[in-house]
Coordinates of C-alpha atoms and ligand atoms in Angstrom, one line a residue:
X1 CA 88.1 -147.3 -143.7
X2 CA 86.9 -147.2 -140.1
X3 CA 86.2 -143.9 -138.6
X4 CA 87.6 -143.0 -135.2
X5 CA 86.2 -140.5 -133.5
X6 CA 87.9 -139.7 -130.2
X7 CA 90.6 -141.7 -131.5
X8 CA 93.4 -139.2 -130.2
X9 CA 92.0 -140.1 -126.4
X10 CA 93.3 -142.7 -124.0
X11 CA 91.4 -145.9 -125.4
X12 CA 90.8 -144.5 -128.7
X13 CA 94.8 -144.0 -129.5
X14 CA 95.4 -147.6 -128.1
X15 CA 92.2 -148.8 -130.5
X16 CA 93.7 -146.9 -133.7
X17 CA 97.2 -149.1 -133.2
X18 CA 95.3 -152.3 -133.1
X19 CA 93.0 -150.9 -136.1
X20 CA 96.3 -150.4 -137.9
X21 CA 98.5 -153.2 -136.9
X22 CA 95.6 -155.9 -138.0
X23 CA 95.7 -154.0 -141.8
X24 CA 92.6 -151.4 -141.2
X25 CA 92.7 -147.6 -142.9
X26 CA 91.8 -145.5 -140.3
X27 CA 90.1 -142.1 -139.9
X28 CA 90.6 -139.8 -136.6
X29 CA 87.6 -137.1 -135.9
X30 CA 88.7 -135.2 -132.5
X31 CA 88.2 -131.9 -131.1
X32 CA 91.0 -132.4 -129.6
X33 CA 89.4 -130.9 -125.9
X34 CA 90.4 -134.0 -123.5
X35 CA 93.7 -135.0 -125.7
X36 CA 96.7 -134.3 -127.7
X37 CA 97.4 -134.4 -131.8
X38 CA 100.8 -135.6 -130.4
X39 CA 99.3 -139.3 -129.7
X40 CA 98.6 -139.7 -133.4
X41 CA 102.1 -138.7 -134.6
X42 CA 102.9 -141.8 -131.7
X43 CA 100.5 -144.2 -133.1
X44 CA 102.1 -143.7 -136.5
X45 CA 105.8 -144.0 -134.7
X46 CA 104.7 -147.5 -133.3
X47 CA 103.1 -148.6 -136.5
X48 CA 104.6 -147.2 -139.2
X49 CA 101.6 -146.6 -141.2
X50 CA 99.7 -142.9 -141.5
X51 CA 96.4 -142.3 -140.2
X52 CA 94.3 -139.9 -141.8
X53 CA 93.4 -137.0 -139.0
X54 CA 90.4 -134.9 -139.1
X55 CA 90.0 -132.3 -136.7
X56 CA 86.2 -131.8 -135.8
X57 CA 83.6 -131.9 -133.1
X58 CA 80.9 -134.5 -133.7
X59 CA 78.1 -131.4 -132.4
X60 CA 79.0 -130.4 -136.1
X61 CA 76.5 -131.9 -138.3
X62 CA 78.1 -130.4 -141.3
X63 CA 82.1 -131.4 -139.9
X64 CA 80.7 -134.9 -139.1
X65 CA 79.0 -135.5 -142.8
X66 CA 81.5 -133.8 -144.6
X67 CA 84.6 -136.3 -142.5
X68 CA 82.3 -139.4 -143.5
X69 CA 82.2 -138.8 -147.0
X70 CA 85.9 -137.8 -147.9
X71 CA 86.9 -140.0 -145.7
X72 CA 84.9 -143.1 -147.3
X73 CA 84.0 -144.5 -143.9
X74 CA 82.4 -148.3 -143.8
X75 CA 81.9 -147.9 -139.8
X76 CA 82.4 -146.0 -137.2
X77 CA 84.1 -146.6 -133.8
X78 CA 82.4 -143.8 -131.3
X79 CA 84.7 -142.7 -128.5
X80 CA 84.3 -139.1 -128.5
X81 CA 83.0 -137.6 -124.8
X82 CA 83.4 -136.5 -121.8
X83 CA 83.9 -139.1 -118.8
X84 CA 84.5 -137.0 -115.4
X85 CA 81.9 -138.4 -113.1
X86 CA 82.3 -135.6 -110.6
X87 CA 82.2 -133.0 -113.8
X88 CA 78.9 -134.3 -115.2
X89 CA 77.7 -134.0 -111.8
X90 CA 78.4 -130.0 -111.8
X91 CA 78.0 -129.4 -115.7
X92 CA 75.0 -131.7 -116.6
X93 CA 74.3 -129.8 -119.7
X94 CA 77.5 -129.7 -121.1
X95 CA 77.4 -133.6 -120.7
X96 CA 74.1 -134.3 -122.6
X97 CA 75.1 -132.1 -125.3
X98 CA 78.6 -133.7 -125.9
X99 CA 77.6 -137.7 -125.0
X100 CA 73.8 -137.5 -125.9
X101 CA 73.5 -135.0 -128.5
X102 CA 76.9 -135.0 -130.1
X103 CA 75.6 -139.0 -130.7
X104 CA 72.4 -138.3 -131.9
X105 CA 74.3 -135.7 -134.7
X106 CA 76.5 -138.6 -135.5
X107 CA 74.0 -141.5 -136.0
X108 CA 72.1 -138.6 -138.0
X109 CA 75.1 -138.1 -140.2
X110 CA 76.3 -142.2 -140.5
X111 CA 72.6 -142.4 -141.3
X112 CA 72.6 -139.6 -144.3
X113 CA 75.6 -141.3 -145.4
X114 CA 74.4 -144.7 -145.5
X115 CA 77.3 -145.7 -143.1
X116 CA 75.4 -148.2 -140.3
X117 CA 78.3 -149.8 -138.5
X118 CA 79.2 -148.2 -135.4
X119 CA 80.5 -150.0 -132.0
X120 CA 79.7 -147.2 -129.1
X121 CA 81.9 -146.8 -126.1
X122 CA 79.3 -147.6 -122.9
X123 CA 80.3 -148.3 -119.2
X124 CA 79.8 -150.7 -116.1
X125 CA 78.2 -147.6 -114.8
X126 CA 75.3 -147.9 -116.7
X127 CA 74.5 -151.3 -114.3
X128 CA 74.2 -148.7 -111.0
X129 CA 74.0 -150.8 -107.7
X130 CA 74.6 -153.9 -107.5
X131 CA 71.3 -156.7 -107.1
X132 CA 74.0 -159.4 -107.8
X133 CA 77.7 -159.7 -108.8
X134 CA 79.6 -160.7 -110.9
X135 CA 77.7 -158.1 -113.5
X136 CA 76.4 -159.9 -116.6
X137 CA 74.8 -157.8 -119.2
X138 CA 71.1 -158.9 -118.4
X139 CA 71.9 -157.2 -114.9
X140 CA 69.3 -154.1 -114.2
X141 CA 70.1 -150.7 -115.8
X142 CA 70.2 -147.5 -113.8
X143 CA 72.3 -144.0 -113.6
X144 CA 73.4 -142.8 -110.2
X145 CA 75.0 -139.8 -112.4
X146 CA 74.9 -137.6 -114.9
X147 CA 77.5 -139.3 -116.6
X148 CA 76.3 -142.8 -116.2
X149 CA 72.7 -141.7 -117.9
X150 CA 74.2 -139.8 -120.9
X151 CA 75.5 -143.6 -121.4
X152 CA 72.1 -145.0 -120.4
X153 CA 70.4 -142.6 -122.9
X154 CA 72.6 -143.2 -125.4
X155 CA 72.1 -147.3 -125.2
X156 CA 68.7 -146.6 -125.8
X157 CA 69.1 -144.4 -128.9
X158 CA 71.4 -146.9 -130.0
X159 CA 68.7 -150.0 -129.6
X160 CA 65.8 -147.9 -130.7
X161 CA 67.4 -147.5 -133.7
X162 CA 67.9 -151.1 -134.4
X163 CA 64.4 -151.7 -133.7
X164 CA 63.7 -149.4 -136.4
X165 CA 66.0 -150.5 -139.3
X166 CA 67.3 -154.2 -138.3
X167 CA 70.0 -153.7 -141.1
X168 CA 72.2 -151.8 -138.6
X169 CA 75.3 -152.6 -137.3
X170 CA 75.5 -151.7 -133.7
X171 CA 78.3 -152.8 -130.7
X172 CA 77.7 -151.4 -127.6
X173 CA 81.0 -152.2 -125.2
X174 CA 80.7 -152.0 -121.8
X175 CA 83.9 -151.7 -120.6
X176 CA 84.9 -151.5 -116.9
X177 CA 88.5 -150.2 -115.4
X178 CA 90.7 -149.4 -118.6
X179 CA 94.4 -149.7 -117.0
X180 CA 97.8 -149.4 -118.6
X181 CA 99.2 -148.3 -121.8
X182 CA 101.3 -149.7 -125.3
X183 CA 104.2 -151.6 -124.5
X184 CA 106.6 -149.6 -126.0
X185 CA 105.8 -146.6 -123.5
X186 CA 104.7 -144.3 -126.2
X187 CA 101.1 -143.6 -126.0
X188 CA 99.0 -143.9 -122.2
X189 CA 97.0 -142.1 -120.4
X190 CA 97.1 -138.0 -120.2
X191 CA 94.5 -136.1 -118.1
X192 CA 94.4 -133.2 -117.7
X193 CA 94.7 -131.6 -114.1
X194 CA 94.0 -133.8 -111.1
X195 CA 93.4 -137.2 -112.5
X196 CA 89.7 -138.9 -111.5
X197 CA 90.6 -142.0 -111.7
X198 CA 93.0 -144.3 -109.7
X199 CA 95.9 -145.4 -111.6
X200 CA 97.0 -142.2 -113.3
X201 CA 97.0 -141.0 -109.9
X202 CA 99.1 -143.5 -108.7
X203 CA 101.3 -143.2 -111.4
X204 CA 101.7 -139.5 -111.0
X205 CA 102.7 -140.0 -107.2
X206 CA 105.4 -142.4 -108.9
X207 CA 106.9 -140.2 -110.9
X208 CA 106.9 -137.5 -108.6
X209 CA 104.3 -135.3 -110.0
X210 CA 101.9 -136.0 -106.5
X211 CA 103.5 -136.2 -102.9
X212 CA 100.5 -139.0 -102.1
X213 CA 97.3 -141.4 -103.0
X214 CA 94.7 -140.5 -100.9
X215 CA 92.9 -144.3 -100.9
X216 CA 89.4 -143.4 -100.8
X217 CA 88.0 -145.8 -97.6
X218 CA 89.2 -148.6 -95.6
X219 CA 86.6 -149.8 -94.7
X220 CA 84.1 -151.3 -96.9
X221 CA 82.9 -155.2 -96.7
X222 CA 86.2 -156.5 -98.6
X223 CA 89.0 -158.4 -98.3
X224 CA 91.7 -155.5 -97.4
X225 CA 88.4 -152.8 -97.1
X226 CA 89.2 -150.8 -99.7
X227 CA 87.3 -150.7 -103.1
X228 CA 87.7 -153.6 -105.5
X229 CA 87.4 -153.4 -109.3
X230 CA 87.7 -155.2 -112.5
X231 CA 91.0 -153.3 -114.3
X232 CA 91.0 -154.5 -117.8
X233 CA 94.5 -154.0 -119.4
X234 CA 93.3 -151.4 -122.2
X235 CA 95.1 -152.7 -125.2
X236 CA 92.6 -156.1 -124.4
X237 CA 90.4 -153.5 -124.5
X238 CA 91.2 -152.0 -128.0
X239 CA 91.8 -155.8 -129.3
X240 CA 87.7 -155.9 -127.9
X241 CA 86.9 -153.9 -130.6
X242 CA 88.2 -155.4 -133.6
X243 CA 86.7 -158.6 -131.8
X244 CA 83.3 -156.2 -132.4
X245 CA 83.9 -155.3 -135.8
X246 CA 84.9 -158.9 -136.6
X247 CA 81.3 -159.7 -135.2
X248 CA 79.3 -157.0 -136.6
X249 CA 80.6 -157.8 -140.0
X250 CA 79.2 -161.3 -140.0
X251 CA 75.8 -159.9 -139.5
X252 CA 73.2 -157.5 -138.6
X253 CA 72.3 -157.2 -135.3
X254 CA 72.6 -155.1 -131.7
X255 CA 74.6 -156.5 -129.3
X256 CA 75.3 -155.2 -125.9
X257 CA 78.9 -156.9 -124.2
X258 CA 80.5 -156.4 -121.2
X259 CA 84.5 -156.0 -121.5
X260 CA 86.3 -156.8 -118.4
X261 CA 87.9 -159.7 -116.9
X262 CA 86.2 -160.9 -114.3
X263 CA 88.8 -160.5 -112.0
X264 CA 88.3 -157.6 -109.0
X265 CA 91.6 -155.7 -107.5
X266 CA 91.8 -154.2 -104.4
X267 CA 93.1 -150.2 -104.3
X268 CA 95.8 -152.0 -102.3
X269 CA 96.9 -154.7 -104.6
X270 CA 96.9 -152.2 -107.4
X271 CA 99.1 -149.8 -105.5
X272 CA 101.4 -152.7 -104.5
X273 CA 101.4 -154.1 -108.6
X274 CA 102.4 -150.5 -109.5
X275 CA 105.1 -150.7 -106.4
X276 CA 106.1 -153.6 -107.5
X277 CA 106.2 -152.7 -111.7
X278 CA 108.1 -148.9 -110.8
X279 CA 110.9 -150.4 -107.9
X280 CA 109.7 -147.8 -105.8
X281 CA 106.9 -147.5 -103.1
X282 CA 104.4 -145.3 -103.9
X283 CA 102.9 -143.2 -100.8
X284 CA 99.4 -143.3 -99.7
X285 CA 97.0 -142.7 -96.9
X286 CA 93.5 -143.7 -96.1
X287 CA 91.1 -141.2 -96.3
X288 CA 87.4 -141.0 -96.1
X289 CA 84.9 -142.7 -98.3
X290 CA 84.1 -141.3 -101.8
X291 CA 80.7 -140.5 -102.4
X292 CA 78.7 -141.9 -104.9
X293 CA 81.7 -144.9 -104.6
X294 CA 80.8 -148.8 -104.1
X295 CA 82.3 -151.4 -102.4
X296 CA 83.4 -154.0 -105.1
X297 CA 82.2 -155.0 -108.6
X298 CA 83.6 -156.9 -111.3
X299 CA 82.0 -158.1 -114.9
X300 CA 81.0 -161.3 -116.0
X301 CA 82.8 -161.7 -119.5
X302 CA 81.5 -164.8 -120.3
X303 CA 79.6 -163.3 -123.4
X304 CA 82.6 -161.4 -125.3
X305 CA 84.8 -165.0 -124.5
X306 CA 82.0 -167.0 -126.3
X307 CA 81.7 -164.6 -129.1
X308 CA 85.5 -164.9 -129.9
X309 CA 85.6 -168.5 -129.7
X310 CA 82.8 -168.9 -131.8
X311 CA 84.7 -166.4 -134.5
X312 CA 87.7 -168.2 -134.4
X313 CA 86.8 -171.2 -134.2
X314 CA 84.2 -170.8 -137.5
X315 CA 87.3 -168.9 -138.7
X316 CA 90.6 -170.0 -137.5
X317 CA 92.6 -168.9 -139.8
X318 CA 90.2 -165.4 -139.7
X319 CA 89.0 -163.6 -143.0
X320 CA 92.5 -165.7 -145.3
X321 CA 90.1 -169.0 -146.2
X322 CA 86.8 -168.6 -146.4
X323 CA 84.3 -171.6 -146.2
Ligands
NAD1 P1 89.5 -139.6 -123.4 O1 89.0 -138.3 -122.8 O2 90.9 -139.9 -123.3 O3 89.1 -139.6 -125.0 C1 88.0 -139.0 -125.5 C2 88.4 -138.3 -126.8 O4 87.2 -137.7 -127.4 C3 89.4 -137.2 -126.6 O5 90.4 -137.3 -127.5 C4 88.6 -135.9 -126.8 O6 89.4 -134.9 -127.3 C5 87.5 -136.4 -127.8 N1 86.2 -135.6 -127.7 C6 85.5 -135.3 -126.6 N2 84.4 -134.6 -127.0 C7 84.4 -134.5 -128.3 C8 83.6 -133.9 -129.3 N3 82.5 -133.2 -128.9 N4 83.9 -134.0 -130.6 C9 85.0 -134.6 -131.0 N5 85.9 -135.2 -130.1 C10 85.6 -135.2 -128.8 O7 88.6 -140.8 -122.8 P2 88.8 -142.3 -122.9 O8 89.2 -142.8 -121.5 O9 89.6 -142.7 -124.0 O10 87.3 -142.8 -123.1 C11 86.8 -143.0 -124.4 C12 85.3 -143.4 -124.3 O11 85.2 -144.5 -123.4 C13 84.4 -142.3 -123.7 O12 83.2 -142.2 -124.4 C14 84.2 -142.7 -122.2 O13 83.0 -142.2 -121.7 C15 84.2 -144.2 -122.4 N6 84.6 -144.9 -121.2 C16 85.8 -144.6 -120.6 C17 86.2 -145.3 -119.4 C18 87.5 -145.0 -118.7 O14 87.5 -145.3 -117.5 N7 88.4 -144.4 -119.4 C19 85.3 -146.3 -118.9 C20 84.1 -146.6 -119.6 C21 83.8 -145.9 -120.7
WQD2 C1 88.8 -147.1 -108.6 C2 89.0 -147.4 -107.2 C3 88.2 -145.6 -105.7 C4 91.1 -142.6 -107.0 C5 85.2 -144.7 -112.8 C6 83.8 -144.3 -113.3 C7 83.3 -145.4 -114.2 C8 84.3 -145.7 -115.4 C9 85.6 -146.0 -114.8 C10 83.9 -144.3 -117.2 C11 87.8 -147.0 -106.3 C12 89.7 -145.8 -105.6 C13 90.4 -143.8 -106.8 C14 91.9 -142.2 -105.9 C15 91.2 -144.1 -104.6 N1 84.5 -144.6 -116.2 N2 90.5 -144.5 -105.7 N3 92.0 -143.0 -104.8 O1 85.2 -145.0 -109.7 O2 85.6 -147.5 -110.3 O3 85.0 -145.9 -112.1 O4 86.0 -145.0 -113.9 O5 82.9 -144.9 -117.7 O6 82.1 -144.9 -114.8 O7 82.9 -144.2 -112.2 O8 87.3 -145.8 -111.0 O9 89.6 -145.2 -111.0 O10 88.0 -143.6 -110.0 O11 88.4 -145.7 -108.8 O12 91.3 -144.8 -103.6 O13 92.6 -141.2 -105.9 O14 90.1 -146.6 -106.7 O15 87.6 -145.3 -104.5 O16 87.7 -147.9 -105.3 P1 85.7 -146.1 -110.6 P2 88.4 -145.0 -110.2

C-alpha cells in the first residue's frame, strides 16, 4: 500500500494513476486546501480501480498515525504543501508550519509506525543561483525564498535522519517545470485564483478565462530574451516516482535526483507549442522583469537516466523473474 499524501494535487493525482495503472493499492491523505476530492473520482474513471481516500492534514499527528495504520502503508509518497513562491514570501509562517513542520509530524508518525519509505517532493529551487548550468545534484544549495528553504530544511531533516538510522528509505525528487496533464483530458492542473505559474496561465488566456500573458522580461541574456526553463511533462514526472520506489526497494539508502529533461524552453516557444497544440494564438505582451526571476536554467538528468537503466537492465523484465 503506498500512502499519498497530497495525492488529490496536480502531480500527486497524475502520480496515483501511475501508482494504480503499474498494480499499486494506494492511500490519499489531503486536506483538501489547494485541490478538489473531484480529481480522485477522475483517477478512478481513468483507471478503473478505487483508491482508498483519507481526508486529513499531515499537522495532525493523531490523523497522520491513525491513516498509516488502517491504511497498512509500506511507504509514503509526500506531496502535501504549499508551493506559491510569492505567498511564502508574505506568509512565512504559514509555510514552515505546512512544508517544515507538517514533515517533521509525518516522519514522526512513519517513524512510530515503523513505515521508513518515503520519496519527498523537493525543487530546482533549492539550487538558488546559478555557479554553472546545466544543474546536476552536487550543484550548491541555497534559498532565495521562503519557499525554496522550507524545501532546503526539509532535505536536511530528510538526510539527517538517514545519518541516524541507515535502514531508511528516503527519495528526494527534485523536480523542475511540471507541465501538462493525463492524456485523456481528465485530471491537470487547477489553481486556484490567478495562476503563478506559466502554463496554466497560458492555458487560461486559451480558453478565454484571461484576455492576456503578461511575458515577464524580454530582455534577459537568451536566445529570444525571455526566461528559459526545463518543462518536464508531469506524467514523466509521476512515472519518476515509481522509478524511486523501484530504487528504494532494492536497498537502503538516501538519494537526492534531479527530475527534468535537460532541455530549456523559452516563454516564447512555450506560448507558440500551446498556439500551436489549441489552433489558436494565444495573446501576450512583454512586461517588466519578475523579481526574484532568473535568466535560464535547466537540469542535468543524467543521474535519474542511469538509475533506470541500471534497474532495467538488472531487471528487464522488472519484479516477473527474479535472478
Ligand atoms: P498542489 O497544490 O496541486 O498539490 C498539493 C496537495 O497537497 C493539494 O492536494 C493540497 O490540498 C494538499 N495539502 C497541502 N497542505 C496540506 C496539509 N497540510 N495536509 C494535507 N494535505 C495538504 O501542488 P503540486 O504542484 O501537485 O505539488 C506537489 C508537491 O511538489 C509540493 O510539495 C510542491 O512544493 C512540489 N513541487 C511542485 C512544483 C510545481 O511547479 N508544481 C515544482 C517543484 C516541487
Ligand atoms: C516560468 C517562466 C517566468 C508566468 C516556479 C518556482 C519553482 C518551481 C516551479 C515549485 C519564467 C515566465 C511566468 C507568467 C511569464 N515550483 N512567466 N508570465 O518561476 O521557473 O518556477 O515553479 O517548486 O520553485 O519558482 O516557473 O511557471 O512561474 O515561470 O512570463 O505569467 O515563465 O518569468 O521565465 P518558475 P513559472
Amino acid at each position: 500500500m503506498i500512502f499519498v499524501t497530497g495525492g488529490a494535487g496536480y502531480i500527486g493525482s497524475h502520480t496515483c494513476v501511475e501508482l494504480l495503472n503499474a498494480g499499486h493499492q494506494v492511500t490519499v491523505f489531503d486536506n483538501f486546501s489547494n485541490s478538489q476530492p473531484e480529481a480522485l473520482r477522475r483517477i478512478e474513471r481513468i483507471t478503473g480501480k478505487q483508491l482508498q481516500v483519507i481526508e486529513g492534514d499531515i499537522r495532525n499527528p493523531a490523523e497522520l498515525k491513525t491513516a498509516l495504520q488502517t491504511s497498512g502503508a509500506q511507504a509514503v509518497i509526500h506531496f502535501a504543501g504549499l508551493k506559491a513562491v510569492g505567498e511564502s514570501e508574505q506568509q512565512p509562517l504559514r509555510y514552515y508550519e505546512n512544508n517544515v513542520q507538517g514533515t517533521l509530524t509525518l516522519l514522526q508518525a512513519m517513524q512510530s509506525c515503523a513505515v521508513k519509505t518515503i520519496v519527498f517532493s523537493s525543487s530546482a529551487t533549492v539550487y538558488g543561483i546559478p555557479q554553472f548550468l546545466p544543474y546536476t545534484e552536487a550543484h550548491p544549495l541555497s534559498a532565495t525564498n521562503t519557499y525554496g528553504q522550507t524545501k532546503l530544511t526539509v532535505e536536511r531533516m530528510l538526510q539527517d535522519l538517514y545519518r541516524s538510522d541507515a535502514t531508511w528509505r528516503i527519495g528526494i525528487l527534485r523536480y523542475f517545470n511540471p507541465v501538462g496533464a493525463h492524456a485523456s483530458g481528465l485530471i491537470g492542473e487547477d489553481p486556484q485564483g490567478l495562476p503563478n505559474n506559466l502554463m496554466p496561465f497560458v492555458a487560461q488566456v486559451a480558453v478565454g478565462r484571461r484576455e492576456f500573458l503578461n511575458v515577464w522580461g524580454n530582455d534577459y541574456d537568451t536566445p529570444d530574451g525571455t526566461g528559459v526553463r526545463d518543462y518536464i511533462h508531469v506524467v514523466d514526472l509521476a512515472l519518476g516516482h515509481l522509478a524511486a520506489l523501484n530504487r528504494l526497494q532494492a536497498q537502503p539508502q538516501c538519494m537526492t535526483v534531479n527530475l527534468g529533461t535537460g532541455i530549456g524552453y523559452s516563454v516564447l516557444d512555450m506560448v507558440r507549442a500551446f498556439e500551436q497544440a489549441c489552433g489558436k494564438p494565444i495573446a501576450f505582451q512583454f512586461s517588466p522583469r519578475r523579481a526574484g526571476d532568473i535568466a535560464s536554467y535547466c537540469a542535468d538528468p543524467k543521474l535519474a537516466a542511469e538509475h533506470t537503466w541500471r534497474w532495467q537492465s538488472q531487471n528487464p523484465q522488472g519484479y516477473s523473474i527474479s535472478h
